[in-house]
CSV table of C-alpha atoms and ligand atoms in Angstrom, one decimal:
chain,number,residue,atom,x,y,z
J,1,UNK,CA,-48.2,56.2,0.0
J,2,UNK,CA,-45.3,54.9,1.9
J,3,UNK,CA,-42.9,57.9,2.2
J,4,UNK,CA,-39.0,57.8,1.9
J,5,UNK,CA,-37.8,58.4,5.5
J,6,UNK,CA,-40.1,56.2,6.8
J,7,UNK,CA,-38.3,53.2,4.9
J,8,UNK,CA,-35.3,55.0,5.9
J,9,UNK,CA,-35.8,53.8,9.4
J,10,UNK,CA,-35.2,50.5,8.4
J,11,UNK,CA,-31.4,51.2,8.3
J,12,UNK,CA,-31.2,51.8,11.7
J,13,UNK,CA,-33.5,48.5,12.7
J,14,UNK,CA,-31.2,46.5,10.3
J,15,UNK,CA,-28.0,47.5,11.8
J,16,UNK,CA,-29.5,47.1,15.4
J,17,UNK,CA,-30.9,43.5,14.6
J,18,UNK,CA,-30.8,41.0,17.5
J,19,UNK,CA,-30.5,37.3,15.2
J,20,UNK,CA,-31.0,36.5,12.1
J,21,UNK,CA,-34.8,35.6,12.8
J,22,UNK,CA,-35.3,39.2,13.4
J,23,UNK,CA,-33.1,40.4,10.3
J,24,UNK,CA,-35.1,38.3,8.3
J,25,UNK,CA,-38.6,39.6,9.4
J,26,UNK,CA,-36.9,43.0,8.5
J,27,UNK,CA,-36.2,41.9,4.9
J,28,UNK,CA,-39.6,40.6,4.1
J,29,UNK,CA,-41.1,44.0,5.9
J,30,UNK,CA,-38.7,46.0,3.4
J,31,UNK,CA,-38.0,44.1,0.3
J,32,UNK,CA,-40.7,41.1,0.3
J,33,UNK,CA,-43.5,41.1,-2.3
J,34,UNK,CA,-45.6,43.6,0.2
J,35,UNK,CA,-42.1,45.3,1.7
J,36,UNK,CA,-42.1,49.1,2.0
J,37,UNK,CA,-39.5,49.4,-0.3
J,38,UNK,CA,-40.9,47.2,-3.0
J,39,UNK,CA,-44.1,48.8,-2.4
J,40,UNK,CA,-42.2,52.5,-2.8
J,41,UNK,CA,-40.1,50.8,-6.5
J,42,UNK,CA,-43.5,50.1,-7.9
J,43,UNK,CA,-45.0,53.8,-7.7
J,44,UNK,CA,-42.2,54.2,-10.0
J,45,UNK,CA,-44.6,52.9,-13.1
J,46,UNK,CA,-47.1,55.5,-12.3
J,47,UNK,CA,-45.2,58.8,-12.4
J,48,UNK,CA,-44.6,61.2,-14.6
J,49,UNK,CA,-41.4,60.8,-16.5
J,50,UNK,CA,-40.1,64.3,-14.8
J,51,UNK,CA,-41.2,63.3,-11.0
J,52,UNK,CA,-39.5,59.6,-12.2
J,53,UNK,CA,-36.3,61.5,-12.9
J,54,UNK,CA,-36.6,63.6,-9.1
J,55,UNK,CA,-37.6,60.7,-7.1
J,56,UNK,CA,-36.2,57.7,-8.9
J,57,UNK,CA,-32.7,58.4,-8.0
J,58,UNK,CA,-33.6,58.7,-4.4
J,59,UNK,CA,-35.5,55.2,-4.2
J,60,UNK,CA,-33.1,53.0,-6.4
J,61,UNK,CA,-30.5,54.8,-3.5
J,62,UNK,CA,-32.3,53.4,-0.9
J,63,UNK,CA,-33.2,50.1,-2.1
J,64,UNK,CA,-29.4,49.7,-2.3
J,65,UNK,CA,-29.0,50.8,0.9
J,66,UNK,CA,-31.3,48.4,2.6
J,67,UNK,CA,-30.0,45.7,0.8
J,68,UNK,CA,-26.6,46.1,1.4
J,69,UNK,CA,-27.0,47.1,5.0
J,70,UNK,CA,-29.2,43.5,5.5
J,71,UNK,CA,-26.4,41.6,3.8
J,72,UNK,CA,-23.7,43.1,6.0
J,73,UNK,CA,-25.7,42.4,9.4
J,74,UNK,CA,-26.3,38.9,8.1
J,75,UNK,CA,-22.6,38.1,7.4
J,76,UNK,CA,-21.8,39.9,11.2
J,77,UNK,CA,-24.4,37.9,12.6
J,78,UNK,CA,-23.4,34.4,11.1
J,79,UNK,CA,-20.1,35.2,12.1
J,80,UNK,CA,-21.2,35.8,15.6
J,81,UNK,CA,-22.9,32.1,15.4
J,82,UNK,CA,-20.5,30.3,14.1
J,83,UNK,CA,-17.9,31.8,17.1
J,84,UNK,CA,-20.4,30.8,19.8
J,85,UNK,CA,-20.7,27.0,18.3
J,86,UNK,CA,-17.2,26.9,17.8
J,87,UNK,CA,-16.5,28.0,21.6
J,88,UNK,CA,-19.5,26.0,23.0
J,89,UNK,CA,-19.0,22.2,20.6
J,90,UNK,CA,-15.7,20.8,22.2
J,91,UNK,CA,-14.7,17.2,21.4
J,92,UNK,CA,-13.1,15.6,24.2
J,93,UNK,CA,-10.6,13.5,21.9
J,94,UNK,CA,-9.6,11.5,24.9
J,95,UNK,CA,-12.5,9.8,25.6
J,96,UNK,CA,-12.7,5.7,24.9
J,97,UNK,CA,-14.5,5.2,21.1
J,98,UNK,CA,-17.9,2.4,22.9
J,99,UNK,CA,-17.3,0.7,19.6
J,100,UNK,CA,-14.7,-2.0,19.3
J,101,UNK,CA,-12.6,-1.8,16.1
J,102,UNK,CA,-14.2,-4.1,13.9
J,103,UNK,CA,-11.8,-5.8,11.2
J,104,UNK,CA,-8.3,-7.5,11.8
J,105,UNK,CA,-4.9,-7.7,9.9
J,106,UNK,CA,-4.8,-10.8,7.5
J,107,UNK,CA,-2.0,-13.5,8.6
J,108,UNK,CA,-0.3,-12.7,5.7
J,109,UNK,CA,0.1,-8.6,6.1
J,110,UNK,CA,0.7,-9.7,9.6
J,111,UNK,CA,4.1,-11.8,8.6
J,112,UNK,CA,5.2,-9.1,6.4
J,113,UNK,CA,5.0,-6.4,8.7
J,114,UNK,CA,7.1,-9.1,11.2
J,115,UNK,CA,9.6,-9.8,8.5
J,116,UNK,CA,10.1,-6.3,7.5
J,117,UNK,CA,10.8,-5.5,11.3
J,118,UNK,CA,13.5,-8.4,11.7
J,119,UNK,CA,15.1,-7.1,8.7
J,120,UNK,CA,15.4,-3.8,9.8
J,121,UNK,CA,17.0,-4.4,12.3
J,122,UNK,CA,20.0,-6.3,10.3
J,123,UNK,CA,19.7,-2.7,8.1
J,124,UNK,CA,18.0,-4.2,5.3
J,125,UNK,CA,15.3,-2.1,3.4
J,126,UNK,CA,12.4,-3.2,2.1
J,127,UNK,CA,12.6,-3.4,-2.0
J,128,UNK,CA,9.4,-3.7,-4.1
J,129,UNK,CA,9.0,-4.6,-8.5
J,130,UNK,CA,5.6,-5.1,-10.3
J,131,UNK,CA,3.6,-8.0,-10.4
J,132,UNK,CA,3.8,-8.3,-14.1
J,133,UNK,CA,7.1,-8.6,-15.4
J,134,UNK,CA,9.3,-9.2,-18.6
J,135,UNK,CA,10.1,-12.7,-18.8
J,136,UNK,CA,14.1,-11.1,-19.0
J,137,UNK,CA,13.9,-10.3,-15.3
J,138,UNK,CA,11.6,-13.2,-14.6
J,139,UNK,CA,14.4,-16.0,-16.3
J,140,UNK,CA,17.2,-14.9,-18.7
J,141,UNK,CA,18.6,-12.5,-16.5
J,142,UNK,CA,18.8,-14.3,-13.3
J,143,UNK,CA,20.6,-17.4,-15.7
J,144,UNK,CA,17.4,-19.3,-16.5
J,145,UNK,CA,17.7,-18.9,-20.1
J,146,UNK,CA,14.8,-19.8,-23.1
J,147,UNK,CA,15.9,-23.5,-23.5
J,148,UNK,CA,16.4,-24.2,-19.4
J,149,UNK,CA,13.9,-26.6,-17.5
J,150,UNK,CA,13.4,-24.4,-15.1
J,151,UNK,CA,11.3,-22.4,-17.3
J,152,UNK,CA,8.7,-25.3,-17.2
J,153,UNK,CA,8.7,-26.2,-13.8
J,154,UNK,CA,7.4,-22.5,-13.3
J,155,UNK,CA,3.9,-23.5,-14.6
J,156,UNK,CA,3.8,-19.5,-15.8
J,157,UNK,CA,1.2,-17.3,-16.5
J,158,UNK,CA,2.2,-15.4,-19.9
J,159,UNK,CA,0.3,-12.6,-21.5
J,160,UNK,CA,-0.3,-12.8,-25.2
J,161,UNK,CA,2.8,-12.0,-26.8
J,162,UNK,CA,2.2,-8.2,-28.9
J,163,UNK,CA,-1.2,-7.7,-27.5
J,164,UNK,CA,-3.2,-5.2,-29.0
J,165,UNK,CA,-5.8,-2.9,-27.5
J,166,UNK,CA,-9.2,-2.2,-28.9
J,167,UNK,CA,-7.9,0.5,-30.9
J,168,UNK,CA,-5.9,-2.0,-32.4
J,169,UNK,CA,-2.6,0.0,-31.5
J,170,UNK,CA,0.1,-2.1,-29.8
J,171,UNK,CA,-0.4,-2.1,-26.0
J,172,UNK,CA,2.1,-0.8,-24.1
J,173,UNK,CA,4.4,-2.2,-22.3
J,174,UNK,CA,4.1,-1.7,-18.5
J,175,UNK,CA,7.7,-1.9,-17.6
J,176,UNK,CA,9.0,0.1,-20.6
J,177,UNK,CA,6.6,2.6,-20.8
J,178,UNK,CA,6.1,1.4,-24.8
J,179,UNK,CA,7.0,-0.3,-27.3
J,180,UNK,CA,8.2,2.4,-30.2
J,181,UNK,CA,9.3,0.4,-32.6
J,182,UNK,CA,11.4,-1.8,-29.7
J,183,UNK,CA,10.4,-6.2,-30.4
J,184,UNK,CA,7.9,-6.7,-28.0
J,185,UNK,CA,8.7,-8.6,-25.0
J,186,UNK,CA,6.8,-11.2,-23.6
J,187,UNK,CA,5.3,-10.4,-20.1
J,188,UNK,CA,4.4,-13.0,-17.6
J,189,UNK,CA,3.0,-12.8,-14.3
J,190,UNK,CA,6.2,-13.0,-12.1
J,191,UNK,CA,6.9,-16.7,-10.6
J,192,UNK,CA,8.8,-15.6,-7.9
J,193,UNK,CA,10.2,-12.8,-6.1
J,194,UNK,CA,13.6,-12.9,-7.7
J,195,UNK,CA,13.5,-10.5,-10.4
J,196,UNK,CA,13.3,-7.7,-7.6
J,197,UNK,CA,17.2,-8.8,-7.1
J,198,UNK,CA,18.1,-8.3,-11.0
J,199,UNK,CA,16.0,-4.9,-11.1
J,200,UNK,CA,17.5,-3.7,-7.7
J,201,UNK,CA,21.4,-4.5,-9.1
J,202,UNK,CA,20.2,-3.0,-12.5
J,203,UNK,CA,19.3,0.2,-10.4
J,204,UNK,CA,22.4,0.4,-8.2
J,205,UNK,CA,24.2,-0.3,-11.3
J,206,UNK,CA,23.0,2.7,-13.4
J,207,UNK,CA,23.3,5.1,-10.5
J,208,UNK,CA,26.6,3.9,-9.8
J,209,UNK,CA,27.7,4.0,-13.4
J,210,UNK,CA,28.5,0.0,-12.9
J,211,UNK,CA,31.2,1.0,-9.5
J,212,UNK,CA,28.4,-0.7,-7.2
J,213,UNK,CA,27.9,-0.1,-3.6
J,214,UNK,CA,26.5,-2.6,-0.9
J,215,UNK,CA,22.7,-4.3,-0.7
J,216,UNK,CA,20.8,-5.4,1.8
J,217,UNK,CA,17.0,-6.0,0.8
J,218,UNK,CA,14.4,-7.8,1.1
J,219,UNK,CA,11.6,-8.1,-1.4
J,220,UNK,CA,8.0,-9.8,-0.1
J,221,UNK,CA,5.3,-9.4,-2.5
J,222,UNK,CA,2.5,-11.5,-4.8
J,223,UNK,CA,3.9,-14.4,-6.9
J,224,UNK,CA,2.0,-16.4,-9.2
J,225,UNK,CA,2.3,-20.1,-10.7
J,226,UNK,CA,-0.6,-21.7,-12.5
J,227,UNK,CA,-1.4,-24.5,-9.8
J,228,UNK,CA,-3.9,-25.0,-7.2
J,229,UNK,CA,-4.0,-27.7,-4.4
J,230,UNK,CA,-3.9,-27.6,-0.5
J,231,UNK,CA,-0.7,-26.3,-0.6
J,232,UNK,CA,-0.4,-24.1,-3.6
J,233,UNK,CA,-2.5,-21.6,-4.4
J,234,UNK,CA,-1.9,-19.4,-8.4
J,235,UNK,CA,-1.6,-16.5,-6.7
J,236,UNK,CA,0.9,-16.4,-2.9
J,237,UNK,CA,3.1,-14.4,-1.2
J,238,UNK,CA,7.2,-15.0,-1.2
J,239,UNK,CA,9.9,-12.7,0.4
J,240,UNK,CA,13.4,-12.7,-0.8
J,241,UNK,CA,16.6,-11.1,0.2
J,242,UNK,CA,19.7,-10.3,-1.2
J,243,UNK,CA,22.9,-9.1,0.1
J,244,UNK,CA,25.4,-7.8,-1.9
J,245,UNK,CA,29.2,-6.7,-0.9
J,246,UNK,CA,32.5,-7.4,-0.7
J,247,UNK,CA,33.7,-10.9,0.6
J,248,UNK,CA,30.6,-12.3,1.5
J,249,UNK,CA,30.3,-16.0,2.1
J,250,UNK,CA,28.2,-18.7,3.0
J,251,UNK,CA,29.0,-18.0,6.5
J,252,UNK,CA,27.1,-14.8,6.3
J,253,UNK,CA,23.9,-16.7,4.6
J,254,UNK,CA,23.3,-18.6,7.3
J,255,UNK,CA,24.4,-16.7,10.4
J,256,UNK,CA,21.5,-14.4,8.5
J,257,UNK,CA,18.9,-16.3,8.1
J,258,UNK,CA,19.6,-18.1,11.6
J,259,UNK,CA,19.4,-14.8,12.9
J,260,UNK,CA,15.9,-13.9,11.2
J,261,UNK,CA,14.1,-17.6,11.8
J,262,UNK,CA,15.1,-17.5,15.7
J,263,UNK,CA,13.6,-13.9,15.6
J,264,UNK,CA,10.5,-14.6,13.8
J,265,UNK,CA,9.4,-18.0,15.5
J,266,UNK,CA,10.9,-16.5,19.1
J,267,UNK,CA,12.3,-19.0,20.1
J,268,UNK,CA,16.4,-19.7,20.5
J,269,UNK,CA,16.5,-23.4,19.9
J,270,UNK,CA,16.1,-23.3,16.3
J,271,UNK,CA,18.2,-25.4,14.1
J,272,UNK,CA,19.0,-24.9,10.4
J,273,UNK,CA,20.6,-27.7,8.2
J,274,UNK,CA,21.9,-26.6,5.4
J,275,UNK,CA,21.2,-29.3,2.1
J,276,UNK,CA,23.1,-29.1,-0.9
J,277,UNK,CA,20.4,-28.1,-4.0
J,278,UNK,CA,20.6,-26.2,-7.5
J,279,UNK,CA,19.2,-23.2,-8.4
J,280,UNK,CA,20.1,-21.2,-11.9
J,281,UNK,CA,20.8,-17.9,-10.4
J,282,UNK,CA,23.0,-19.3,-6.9
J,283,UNK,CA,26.1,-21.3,-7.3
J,284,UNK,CA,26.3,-23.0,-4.7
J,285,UNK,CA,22.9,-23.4,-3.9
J,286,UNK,CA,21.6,-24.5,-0.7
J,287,UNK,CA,18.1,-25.8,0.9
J,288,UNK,CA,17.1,-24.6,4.4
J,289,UNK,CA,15.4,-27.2,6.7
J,290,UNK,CA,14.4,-25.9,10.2
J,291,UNK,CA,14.3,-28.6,13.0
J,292,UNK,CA,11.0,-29.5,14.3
J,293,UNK,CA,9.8,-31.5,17.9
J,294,UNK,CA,7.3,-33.7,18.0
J,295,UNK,CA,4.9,-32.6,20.8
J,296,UNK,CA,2.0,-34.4,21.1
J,297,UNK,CA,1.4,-35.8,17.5
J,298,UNK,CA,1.8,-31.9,16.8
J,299,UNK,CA,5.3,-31.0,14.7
J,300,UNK,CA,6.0,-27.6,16.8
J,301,UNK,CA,9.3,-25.6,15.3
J,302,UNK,CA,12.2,-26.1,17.6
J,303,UNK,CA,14.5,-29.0,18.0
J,304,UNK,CA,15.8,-31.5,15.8
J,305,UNK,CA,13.0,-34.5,15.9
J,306,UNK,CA,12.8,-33.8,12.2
J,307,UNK,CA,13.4,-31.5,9.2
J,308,UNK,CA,11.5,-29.3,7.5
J,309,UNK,CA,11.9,-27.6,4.1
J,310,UNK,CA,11.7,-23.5,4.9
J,311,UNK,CA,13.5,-21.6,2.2
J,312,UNK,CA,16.0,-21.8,-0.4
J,313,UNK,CA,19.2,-19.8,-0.6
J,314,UNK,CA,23.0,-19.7,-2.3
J,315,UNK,CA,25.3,-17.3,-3.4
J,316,UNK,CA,24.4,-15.1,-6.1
J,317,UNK,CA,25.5,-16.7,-9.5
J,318,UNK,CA,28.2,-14.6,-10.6
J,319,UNK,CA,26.6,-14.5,-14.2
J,320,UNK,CA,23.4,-12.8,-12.6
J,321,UNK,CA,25.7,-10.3,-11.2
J,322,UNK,CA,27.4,-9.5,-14.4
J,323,UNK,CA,24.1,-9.9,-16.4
J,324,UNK,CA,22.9,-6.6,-13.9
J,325,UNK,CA,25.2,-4.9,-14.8
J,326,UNK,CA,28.3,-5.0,-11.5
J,327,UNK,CA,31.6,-6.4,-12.2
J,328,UNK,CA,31.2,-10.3,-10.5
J,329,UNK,CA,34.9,-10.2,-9.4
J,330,UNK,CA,34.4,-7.5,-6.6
J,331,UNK,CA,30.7,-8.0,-5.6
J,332,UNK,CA,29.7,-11.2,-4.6
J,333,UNK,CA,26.3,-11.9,-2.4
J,334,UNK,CA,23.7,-14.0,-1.3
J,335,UNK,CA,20.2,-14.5,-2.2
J,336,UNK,CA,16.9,-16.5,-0.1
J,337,UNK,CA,13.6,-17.0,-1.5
J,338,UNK,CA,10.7,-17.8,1.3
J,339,UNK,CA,7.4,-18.7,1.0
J,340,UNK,CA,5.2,-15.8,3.0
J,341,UNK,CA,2.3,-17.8,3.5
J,342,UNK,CA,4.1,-21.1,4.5
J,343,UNK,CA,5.9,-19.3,7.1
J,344,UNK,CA,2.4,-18.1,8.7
J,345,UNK,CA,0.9,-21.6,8.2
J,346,UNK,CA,4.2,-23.2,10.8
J,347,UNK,CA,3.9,-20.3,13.3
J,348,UNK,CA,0.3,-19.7,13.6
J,349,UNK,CA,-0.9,-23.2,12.7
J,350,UNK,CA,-3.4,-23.1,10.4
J,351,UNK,CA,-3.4,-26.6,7.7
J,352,UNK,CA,-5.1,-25.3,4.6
J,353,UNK,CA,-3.1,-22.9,2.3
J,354,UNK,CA,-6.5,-21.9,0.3
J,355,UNK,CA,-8.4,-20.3,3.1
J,356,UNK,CA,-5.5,-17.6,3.2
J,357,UNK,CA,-7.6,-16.3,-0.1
J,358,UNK,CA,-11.3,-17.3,0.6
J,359,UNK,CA,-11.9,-14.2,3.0
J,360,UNK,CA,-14.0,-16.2,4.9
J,361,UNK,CA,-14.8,-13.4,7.9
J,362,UNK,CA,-14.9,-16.5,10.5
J,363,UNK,CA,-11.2,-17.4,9.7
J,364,UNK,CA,-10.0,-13.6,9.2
J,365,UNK,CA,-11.6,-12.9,12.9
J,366,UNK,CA,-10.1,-16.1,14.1
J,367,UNK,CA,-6.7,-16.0,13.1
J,368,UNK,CA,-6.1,-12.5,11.8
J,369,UNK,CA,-4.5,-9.8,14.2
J,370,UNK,CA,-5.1,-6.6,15.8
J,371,UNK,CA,-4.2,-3.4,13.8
J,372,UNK,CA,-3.2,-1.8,16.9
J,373,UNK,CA,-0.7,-4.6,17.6
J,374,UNK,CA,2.1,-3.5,15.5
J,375,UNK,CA,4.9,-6.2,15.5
J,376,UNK,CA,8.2,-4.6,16.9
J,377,UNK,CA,11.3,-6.5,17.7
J,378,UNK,CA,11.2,-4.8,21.5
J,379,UNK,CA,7.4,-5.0,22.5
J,380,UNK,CA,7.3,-8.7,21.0
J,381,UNK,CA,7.2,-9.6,17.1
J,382,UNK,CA,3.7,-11.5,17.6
J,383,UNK,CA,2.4,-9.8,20.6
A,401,LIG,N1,13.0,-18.1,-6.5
A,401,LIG,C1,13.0,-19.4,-5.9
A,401,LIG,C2,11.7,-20.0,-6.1
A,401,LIG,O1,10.7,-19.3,-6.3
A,401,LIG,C3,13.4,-19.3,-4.5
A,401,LIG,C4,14.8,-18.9,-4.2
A,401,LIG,C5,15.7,-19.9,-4.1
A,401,LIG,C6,15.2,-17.6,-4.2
A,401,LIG,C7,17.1,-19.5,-3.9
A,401,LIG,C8,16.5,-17.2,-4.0
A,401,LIG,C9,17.4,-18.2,-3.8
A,401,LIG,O2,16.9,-15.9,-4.0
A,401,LIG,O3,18.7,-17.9,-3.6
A,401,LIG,O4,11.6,-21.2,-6.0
């Protein structure tokens, strides 16, 4: 019969265990199906309920024992191993990756990072709105009102006017967080970039309680117009900018954007004329062309050879400015809309506007851009 102390000489063994391999041949000699203590637990059944009561006590205690004293060496011992991988598997962090990075920056990302940079640096943020929007930011508040033709040259996407969800419960409006008992307004897909002007007056507005304070933003972002050709895709990219103050003139407008097209097609011989057009929310309104050469059949930006139509611009309408909420006769501003992916197709020359959104891996790897190449105004824009 195995006796008490020698199972007691386990303790020692456990505590003096070399590696875990060793600890664990000690378990399965002690407390395995065959182990010494198991072995010693099982005469239990075949005493005598007084020697039970004597030796019992005695053999439950050392059961415990060796248990615990295995778990405790096991948790030293995996502590010792994980200190000797920790101390022996170094990363050298400053070796090159063999891989190249796979994957490149689409034309478009690329143009909005540039923009956002040339921007900056005049100290204009970067503003953003959502995607769908009420068709009160979209038109009547920047003076495009129900009856104006405007509305239909938009070609707009609307949603269905109080849509219901499956539960048949009204769905909520995204802008207004729900429609409690409020007329439901109809939501569109915005057309343009311009309601991030009423939204950004509207907030300056509230947290000014309507005193107003100066704005310089610009707003690129996804626009979307239900029409599809070479050049028009429904879904594309437009930036705008707005500049709200005191005394600000037309003079500003195109020192501005004079400033920002020399930047982003880096060159200095860029020429802006200035055509007289007609927009709802600008009075007066103006048309930007930017000069072009002819250079080998090519049209390359630069020069005066020809025009070409980049952007559209005015100073803010004084009713849009009311209609957000700031008192016309202090703040006046001016406004540009800009078509993202146009400006791409003249710098970086590609002719079809629709293999912007086929994601075509050939073109992307062709004329997309390196995501280590961030565009800065002193290490190059394009670079
Ligand atoms: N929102 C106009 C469009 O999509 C572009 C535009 C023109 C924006 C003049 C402006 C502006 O801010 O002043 O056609």
């Amino acid at each position: 019969m195995t006796d008490l102390s020698s199972v007691e000489s386990y303790l020692p063994q456990i505590v003096a265990a070399p590696d875990l391999t060793a600890l664990e041949s000690l378990r399965i000699a002690a407390l395995g199906k065959q182990g010494e203590v198991t072995v010693l637990l099982k005469t239990l059944g075949k005493m005598s309920p007084e020697e039970r009561q004597a030796r019992g006590p005695a053999i439950q205690a050392l059961r415990e024992a060796v248990t615990g004293a295995i778990a405790d060496r096991r948790e030293t011992l995996e502590r010792a191993a994980l200190d000797a991988r920790l101390a022996a598997e170094t990363l050298d962090m400053t070796l090159p990756v063999d891989a190249p990075p796979t994957g490149s920056v689409h034309p478009v990302s690329q143009v909005m990072d540039e923009l956002a940079e040339i921007f900056a640096d005049l100290g204009f943020a970067v503003a953003t709105g959502p995607e769908i929007e009420t068709d009160e930011n979209n038109f009547d508040k920047l003076n495009i009102p129900a009856s104006h033709p405007a509305r239909a040259m938009h070609d707009t996407f609307y949603f269905e006017q109080n849509a219901r969800t499956a539960d048949g419960s009204a769905q909520s409006n995204p802008i207004d967080g729900g429609l409690a008992g409020v007329e439901a307004r109809r939501m569109l897909l915005r057309t343009h970039t311009s309601p991030v002007q009423v939204r950004t007056m509207q907030a300056v507005a509230d947290r000014t309680n309507g005193r107003g304070e100066p704005i310089r933003i610009i707003a690129p972002g996804r626009t979307y117009r239900s029409d599809s050709d070479s050049t028009h895709t429904p879904m594309f990219h437009q930036v705008e900018g707005l500049v709200i103050d005191r005394g600000i003139t037309m003079g500003h407008l195109k020192w501005t954007l004079e400033t920002f097209l020399r930047a982003y097609f880096e060159r200095d011989d860029i020429v802006l004329r200035l055509r007289p057009s007609y927009f709802p929310f600008t009075e007066p309104s103006a048309e930007v062309d930017v000069g072009y050469t002819l250079t080998k059949g090519k049209r390359v930006i630069g020069g005066s050879d020809g025009w070409m139509e980049v952007l559209g611009s005015g100073m803010v309408h004084p009713r849009v400015i009311a209609a957000c909420g700031l008192d016309p006769a202090e703040w006046q501003g001016f406004a540009f809309g800009c078509g993202i992916d146009r400006l791409a197709m003249l710098k970086y020359g590609m002719d079809d506007l629709r293999a912007f959104f086929d994601g075509d891996v050939r073109w992307l790897r062709h004329y997309g851009f390196s995501a280590l190449d961030v565009p800065t105004l002193s290490g190059g824009i394009s670079s």
